[in-house]
PDB file of C-alpha atoms and ligand atoms in Angstrom:
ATOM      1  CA  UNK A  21    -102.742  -0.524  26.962  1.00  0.00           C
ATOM      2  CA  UNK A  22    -100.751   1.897  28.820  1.00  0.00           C
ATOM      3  CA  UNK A  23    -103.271   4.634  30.213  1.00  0.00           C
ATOM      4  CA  UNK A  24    -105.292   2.638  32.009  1.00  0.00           C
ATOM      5  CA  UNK A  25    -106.524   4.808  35.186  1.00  0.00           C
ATOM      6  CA  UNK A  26    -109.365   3.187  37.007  1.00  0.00           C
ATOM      7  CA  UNK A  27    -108.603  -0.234  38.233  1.00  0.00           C
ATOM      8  CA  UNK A  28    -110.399  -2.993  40.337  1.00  0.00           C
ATOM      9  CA  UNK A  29    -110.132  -2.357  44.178  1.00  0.00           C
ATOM     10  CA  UNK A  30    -107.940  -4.588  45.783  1.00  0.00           C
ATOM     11  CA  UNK A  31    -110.304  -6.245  47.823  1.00  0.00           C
ATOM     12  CA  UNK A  32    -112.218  -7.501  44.779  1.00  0.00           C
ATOM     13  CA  UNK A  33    -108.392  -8.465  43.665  1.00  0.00           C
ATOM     14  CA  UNK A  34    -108.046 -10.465  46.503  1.00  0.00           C
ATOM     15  CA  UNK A  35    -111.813 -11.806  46.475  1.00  0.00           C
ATOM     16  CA  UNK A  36    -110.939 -12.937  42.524  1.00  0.00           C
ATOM     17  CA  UNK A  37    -107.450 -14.079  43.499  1.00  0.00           C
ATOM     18  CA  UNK A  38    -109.127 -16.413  46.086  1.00  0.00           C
ATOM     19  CA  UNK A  39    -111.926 -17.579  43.696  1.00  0.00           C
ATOM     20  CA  UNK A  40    -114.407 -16.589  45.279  1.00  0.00           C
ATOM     21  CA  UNK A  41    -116.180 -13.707  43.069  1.00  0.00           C
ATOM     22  CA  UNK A  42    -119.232 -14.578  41.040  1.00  0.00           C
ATOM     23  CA  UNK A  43    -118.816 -15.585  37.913  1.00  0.00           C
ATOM     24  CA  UNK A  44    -119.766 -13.017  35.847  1.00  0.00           C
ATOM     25  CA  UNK A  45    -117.254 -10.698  38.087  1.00  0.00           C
ATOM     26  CA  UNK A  46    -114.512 -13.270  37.369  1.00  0.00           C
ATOM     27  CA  UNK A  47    -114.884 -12.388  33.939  1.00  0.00           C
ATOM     28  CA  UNK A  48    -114.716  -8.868  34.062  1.00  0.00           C
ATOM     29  CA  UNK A  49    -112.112  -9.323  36.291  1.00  0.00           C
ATOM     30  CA  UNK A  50    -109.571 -11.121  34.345  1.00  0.00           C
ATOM     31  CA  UNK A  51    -110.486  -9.384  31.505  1.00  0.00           C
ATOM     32  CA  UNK A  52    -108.682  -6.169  33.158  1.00  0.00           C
ATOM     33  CA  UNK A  53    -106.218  -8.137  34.909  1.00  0.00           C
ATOM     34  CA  UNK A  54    -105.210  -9.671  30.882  1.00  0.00           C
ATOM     35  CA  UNK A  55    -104.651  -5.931  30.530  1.00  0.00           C
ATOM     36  CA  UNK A  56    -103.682  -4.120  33.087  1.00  0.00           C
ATOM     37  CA  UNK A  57    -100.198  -4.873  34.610  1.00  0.00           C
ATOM     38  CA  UNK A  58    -100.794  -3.481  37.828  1.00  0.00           C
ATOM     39  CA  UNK A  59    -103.731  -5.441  38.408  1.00  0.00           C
ATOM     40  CA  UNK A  60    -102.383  -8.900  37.214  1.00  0.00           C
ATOM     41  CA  UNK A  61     -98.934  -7.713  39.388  1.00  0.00           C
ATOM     42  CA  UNK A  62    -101.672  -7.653  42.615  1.00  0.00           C
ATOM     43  CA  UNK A  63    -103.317 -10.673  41.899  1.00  0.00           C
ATOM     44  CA  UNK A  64    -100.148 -12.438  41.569  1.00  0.00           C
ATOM     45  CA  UNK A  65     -98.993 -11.606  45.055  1.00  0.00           C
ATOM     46  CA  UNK A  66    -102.234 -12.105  46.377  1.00  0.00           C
ATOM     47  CA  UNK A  67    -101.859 -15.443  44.904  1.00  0.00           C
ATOM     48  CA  UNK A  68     -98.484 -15.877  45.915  1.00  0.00           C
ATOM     49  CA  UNK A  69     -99.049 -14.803  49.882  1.00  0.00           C
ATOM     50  CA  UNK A  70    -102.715 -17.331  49.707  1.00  0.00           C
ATOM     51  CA  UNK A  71    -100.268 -20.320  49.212  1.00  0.00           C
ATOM     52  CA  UNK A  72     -97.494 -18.962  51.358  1.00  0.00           C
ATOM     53  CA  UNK A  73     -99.950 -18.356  54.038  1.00  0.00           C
ATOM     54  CA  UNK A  74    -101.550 -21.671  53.206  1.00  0.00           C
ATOM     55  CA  UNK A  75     -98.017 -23.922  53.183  1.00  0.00           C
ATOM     56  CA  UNK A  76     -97.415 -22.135  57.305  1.00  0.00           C
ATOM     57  CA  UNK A  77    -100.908 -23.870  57.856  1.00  0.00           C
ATOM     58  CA  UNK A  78     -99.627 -27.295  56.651  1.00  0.00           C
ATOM     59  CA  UNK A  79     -99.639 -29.678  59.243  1.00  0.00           C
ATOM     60  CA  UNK A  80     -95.478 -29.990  59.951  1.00  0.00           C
ATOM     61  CA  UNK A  81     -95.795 -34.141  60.077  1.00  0.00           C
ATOM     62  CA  UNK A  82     -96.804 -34.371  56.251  1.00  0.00           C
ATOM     63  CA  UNK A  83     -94.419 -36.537  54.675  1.00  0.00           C
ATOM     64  CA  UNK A  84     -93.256 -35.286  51.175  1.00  0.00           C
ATOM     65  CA  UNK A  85     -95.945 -36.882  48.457  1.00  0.00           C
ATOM     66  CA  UNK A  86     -98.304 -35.602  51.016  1.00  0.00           C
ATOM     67  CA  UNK A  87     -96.856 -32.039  50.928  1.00  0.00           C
ATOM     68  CA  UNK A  88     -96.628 -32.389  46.992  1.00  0.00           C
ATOM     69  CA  UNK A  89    -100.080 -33.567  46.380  1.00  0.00           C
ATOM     70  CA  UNK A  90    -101.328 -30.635  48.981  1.00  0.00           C
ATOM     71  CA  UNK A  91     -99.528 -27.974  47.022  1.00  0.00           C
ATOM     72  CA  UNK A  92    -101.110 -29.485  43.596  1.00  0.00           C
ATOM     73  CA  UNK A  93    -103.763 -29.081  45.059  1.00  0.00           C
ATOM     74  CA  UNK A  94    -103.448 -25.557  45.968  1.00  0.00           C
ATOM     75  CA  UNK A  95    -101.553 -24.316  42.913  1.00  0.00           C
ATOM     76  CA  UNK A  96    -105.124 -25.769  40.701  1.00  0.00           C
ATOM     77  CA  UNK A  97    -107.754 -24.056  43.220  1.00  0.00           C
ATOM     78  CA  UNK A  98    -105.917 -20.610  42.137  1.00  0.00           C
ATOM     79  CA  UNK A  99    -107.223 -19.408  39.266  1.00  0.00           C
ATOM     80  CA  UNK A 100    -104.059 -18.479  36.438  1.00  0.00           C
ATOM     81  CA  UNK A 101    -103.340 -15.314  35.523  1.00  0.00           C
ATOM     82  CA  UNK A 102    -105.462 -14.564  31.939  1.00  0.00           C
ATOM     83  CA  UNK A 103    -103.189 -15.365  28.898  1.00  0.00           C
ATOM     84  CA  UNK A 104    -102.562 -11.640  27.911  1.00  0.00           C
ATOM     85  CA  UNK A 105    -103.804 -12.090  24.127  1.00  0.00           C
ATOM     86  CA  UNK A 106    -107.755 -12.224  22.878  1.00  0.00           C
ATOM     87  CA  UNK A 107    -108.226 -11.766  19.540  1.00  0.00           C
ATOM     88  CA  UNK A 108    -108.975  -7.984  18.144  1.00  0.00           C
ATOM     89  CA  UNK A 109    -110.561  -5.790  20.970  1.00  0.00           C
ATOM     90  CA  UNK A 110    -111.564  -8.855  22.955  1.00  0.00           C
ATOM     91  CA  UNK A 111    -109.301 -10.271  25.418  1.00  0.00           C
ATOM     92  CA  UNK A 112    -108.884 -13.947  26.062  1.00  0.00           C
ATOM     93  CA  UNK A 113    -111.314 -14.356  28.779  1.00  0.00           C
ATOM     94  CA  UNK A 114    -114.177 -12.549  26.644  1.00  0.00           C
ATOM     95  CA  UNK A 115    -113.294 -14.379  23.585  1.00  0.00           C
ATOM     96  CA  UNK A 116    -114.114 -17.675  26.088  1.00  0.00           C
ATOM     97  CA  UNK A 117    -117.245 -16.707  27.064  1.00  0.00           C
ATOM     98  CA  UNK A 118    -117.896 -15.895  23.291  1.00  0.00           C
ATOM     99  CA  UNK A 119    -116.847 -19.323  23.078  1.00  0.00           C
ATOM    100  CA  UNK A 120    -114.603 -17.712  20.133  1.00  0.00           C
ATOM    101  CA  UNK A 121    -117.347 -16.209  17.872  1.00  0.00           C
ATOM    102  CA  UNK A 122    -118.003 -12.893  17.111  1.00  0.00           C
ATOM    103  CA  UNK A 123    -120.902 -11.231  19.334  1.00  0.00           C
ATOM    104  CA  UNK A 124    -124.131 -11.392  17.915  1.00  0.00           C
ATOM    105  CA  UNK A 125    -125.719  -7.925  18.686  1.00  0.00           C
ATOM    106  CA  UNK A 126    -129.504  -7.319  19.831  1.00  0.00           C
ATOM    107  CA  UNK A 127    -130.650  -4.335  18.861  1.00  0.00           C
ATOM    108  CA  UNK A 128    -132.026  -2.291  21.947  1.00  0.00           C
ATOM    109  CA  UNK A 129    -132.718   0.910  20.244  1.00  0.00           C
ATOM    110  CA  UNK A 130    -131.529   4.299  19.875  1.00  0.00           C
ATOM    111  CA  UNK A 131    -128.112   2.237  18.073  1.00  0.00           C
ATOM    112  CA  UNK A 132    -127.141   0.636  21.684  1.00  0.00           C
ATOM    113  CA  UNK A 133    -126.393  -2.958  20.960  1.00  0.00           C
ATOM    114  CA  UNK A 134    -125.952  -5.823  23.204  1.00  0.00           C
ATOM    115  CA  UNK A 135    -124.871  -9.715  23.700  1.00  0.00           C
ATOM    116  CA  UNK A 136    -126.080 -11.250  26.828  1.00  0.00           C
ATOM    117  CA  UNK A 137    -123.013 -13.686  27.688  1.00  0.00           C
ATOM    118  CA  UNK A 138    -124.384 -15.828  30.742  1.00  0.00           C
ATOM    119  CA  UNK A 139    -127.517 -15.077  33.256  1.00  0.00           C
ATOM    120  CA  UNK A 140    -128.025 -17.238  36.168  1.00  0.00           C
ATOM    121  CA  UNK A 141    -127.828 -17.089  39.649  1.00  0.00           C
ATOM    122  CA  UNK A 142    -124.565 -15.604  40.049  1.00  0.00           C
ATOM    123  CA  UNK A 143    -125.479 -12.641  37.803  1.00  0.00           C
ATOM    124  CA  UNK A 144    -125.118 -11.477  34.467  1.00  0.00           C
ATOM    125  CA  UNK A 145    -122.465 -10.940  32.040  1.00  0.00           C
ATOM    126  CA  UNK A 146    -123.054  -8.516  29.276  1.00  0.00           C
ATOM    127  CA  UNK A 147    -121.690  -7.099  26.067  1.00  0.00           C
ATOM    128  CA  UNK A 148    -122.835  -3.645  25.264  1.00  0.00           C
ATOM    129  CA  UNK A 149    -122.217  -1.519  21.919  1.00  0.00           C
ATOM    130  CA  UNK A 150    -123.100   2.309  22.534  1.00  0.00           C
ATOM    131  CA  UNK A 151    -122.625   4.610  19.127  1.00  0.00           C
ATOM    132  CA  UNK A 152    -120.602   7.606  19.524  1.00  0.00           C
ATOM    133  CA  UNK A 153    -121.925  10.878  21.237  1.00  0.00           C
ATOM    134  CA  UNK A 154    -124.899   8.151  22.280  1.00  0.00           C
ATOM    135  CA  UNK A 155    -125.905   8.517  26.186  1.00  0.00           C
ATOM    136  CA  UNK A 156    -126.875   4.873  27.605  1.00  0.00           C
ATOM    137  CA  UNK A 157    -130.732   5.374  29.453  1.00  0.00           C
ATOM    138  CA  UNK A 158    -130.028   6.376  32.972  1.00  0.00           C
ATOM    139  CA  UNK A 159    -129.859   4.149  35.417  1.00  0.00           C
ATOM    140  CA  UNK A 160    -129.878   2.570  38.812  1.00  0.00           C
ATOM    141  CA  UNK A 161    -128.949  -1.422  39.389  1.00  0.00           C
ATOM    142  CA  UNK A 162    -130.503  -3.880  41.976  1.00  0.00           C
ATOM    143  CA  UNK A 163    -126.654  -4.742  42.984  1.00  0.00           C
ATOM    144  CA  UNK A 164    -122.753  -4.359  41.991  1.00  0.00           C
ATOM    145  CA  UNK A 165    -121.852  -3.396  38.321  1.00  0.00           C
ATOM    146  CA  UNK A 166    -118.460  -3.905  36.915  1.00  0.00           C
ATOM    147  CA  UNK A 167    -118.216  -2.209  33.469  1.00  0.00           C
ATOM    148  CA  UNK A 168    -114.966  -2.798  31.375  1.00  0.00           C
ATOM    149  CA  UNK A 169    -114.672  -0.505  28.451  1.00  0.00           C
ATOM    150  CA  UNK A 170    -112.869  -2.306  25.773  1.00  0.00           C
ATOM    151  CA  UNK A 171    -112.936  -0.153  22.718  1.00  0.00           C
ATOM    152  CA  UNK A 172    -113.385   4.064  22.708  1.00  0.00           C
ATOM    153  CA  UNK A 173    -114.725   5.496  25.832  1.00  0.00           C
ATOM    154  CA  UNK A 174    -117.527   6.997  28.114  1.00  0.00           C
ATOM    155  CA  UNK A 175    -117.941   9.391  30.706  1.00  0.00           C
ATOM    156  CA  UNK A 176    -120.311   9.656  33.383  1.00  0.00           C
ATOM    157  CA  UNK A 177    -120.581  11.679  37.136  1.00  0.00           C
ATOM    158  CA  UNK A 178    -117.986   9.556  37.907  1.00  0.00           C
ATOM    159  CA  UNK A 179    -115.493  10.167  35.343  1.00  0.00           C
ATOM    160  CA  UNK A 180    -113.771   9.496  32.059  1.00  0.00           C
ATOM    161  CA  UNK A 181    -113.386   5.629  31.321  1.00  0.00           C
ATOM    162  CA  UNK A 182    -111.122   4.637  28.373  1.00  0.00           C
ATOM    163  CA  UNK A 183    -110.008   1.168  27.117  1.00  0.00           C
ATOM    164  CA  UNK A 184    -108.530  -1.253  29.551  1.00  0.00           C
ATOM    165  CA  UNK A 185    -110.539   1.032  32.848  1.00  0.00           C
ATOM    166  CA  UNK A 186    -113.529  -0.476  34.856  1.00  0.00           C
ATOM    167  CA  UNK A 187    -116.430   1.305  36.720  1.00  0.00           C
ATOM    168  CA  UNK A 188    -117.443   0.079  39.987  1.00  0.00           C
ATOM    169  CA  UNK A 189    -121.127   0.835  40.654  1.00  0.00           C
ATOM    170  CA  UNK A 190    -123.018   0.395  43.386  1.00  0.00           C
ATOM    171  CA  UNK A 191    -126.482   0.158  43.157  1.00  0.00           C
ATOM    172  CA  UNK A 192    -127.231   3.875  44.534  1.00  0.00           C
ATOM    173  CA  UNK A 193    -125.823   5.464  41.975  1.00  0.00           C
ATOM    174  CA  UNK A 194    -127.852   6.639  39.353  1.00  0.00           C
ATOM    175  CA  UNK A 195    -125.802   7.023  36.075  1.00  0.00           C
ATOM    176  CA  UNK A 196    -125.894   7.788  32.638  1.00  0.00           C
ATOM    177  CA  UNK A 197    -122.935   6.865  30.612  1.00  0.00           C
ATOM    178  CA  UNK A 198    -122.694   8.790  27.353  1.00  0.00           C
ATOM    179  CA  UNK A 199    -119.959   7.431  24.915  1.00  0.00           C
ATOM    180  CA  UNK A 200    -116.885   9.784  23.671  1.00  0.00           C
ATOM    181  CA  UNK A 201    -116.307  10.640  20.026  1.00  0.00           C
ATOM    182  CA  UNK A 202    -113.684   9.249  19.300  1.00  0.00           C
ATOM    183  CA  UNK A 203    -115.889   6.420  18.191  1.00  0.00           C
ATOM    184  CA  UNK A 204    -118.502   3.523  19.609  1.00  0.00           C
ATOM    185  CA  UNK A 205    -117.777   2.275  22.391  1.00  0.00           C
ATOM    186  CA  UNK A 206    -117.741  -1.510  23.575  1.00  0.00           C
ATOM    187  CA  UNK A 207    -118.279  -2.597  26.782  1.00  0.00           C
ATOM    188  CA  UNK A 208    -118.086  -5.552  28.794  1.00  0.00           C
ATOM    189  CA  UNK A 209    -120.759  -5.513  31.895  1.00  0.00           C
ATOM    190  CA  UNK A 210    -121.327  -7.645  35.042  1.00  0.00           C
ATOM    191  CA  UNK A 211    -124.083  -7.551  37.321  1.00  0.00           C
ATOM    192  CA  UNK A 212    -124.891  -9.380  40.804  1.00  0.00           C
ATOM    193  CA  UNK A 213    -127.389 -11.383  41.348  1.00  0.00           C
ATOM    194  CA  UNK A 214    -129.301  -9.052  43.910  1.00  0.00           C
ATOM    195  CA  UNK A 215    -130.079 -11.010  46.172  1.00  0.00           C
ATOM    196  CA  UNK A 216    -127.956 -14.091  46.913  1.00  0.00           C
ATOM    197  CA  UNK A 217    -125.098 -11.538  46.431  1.00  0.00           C
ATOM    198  CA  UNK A 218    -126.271  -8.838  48.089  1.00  0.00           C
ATOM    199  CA  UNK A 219    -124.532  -9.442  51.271  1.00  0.00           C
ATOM    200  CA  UNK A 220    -120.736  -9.250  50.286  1.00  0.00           C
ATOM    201  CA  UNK A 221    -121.240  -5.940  48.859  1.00  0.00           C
ATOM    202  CA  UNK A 222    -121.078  -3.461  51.638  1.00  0.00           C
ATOM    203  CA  UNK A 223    -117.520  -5.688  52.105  1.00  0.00           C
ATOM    204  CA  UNK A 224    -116.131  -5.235  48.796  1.00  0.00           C
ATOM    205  CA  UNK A 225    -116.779  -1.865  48.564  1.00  0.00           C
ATOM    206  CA  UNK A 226    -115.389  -0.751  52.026  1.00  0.00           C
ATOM    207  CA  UNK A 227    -111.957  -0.205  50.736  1.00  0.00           C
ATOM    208  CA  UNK A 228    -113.581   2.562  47.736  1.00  0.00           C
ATOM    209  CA  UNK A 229    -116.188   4.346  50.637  1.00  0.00           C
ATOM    210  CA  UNK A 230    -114.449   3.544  53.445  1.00  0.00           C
ATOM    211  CA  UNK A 231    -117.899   3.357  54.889  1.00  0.00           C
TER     212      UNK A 231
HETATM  213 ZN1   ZN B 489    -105.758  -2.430  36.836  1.00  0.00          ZN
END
């Protein structure tokens, strides 16, 4: 995977490094990161500087087992870095919330295909199978959509995506992805859950705006 040129922003690194991203994000997430070494280089600093910054806020009088059990502590409320190897197109953390089987499409018509992974409150998590040449309905979302392409590619107003890259749409943009030729293309899509999540959006985005 070495021509991977759209990558998460690094303030949804450091929300993900932290823990605190939505599930269905999280996914998506370390998905990329199992891919992308820049990424998983990121979130490993951010990681790294969390628990530095976190062992200056430890109170000085701790005696050692103390310290110890406090870093334990720390070192499990990070999430690892994704093993780097899924099986076929599917990295490890999509192959766990396939819970290790192959996806069992849904027809939606026109040949677009998908798996719905998880849909609660904290969003939705998505597989989506778009034939070749095939343009995806346009459309607008209620929130924040991460999109990882994991096999082929699409294009859209926004650009060319190709395996390993993730789209970051917000939910005023109006887009209609159409897949390349070189074959279908296979997604992996997260959604927010409008409206508990609604808030930290304008935040995570900042960095890509700067609004
Ligand atoms: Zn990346």
């Amino acid at each position: 995977m070495s021509k991977i040129t759209h990558h998460i922003p690094e303030e949804m690194l450091r929300a993900y490094a932290a823990g605190t991203l939505p599930q269905p994000f999280a996914v998506v997430i370390a998905a990329h990161v199992s891919l992308c070494d820049a990424c998983r280089a990121s979130v490993e600093t951010e990681a790294a500087l969390g628990g530095a910054l976190l062992s200056e806020l430890a109170p000085a009088g701790l005696d050692e087992g103390a310290r110890d059990r406090l870093f334990a502590a720390l070192d499990t409320a990070v999430p690892p870095p994704p093993p780097l190897r899924g099986s076929g197109i599917f990295p490890a953390p999509v192959m766990e919330a396939l819970k290790g089987q192959p996806p069992r499409w849904k027809m939606l018509g026109g040949g677009i295909r998908q798996q719905i992974l998880s849909a609660d409150g904290e969003g939705s998590l998505r597989l989506l199978y778009i034939p070749r040449g095939r343009a995806v309905p346009e459309h607008s979302h209620g929130g924040l959509e991460l999109t990882l392409v994991l096999q082929g590619s699409f294009s859209d107003c926004e650009g060319r995506f190709a395996a390993g890259d993730v789209e970051v749409a917000s939910d005023d943009l109006d887009h209609q992805p159409i897949a390349g030729d070189e074959g279908p293309c296979i997604c992996l899509a997260a959604t927010d859950a409008p409206l508990r999540f609604r808030a930290m959006i304008p935040r995570l985005l900042q960095p890509l705006f700067r609004i």
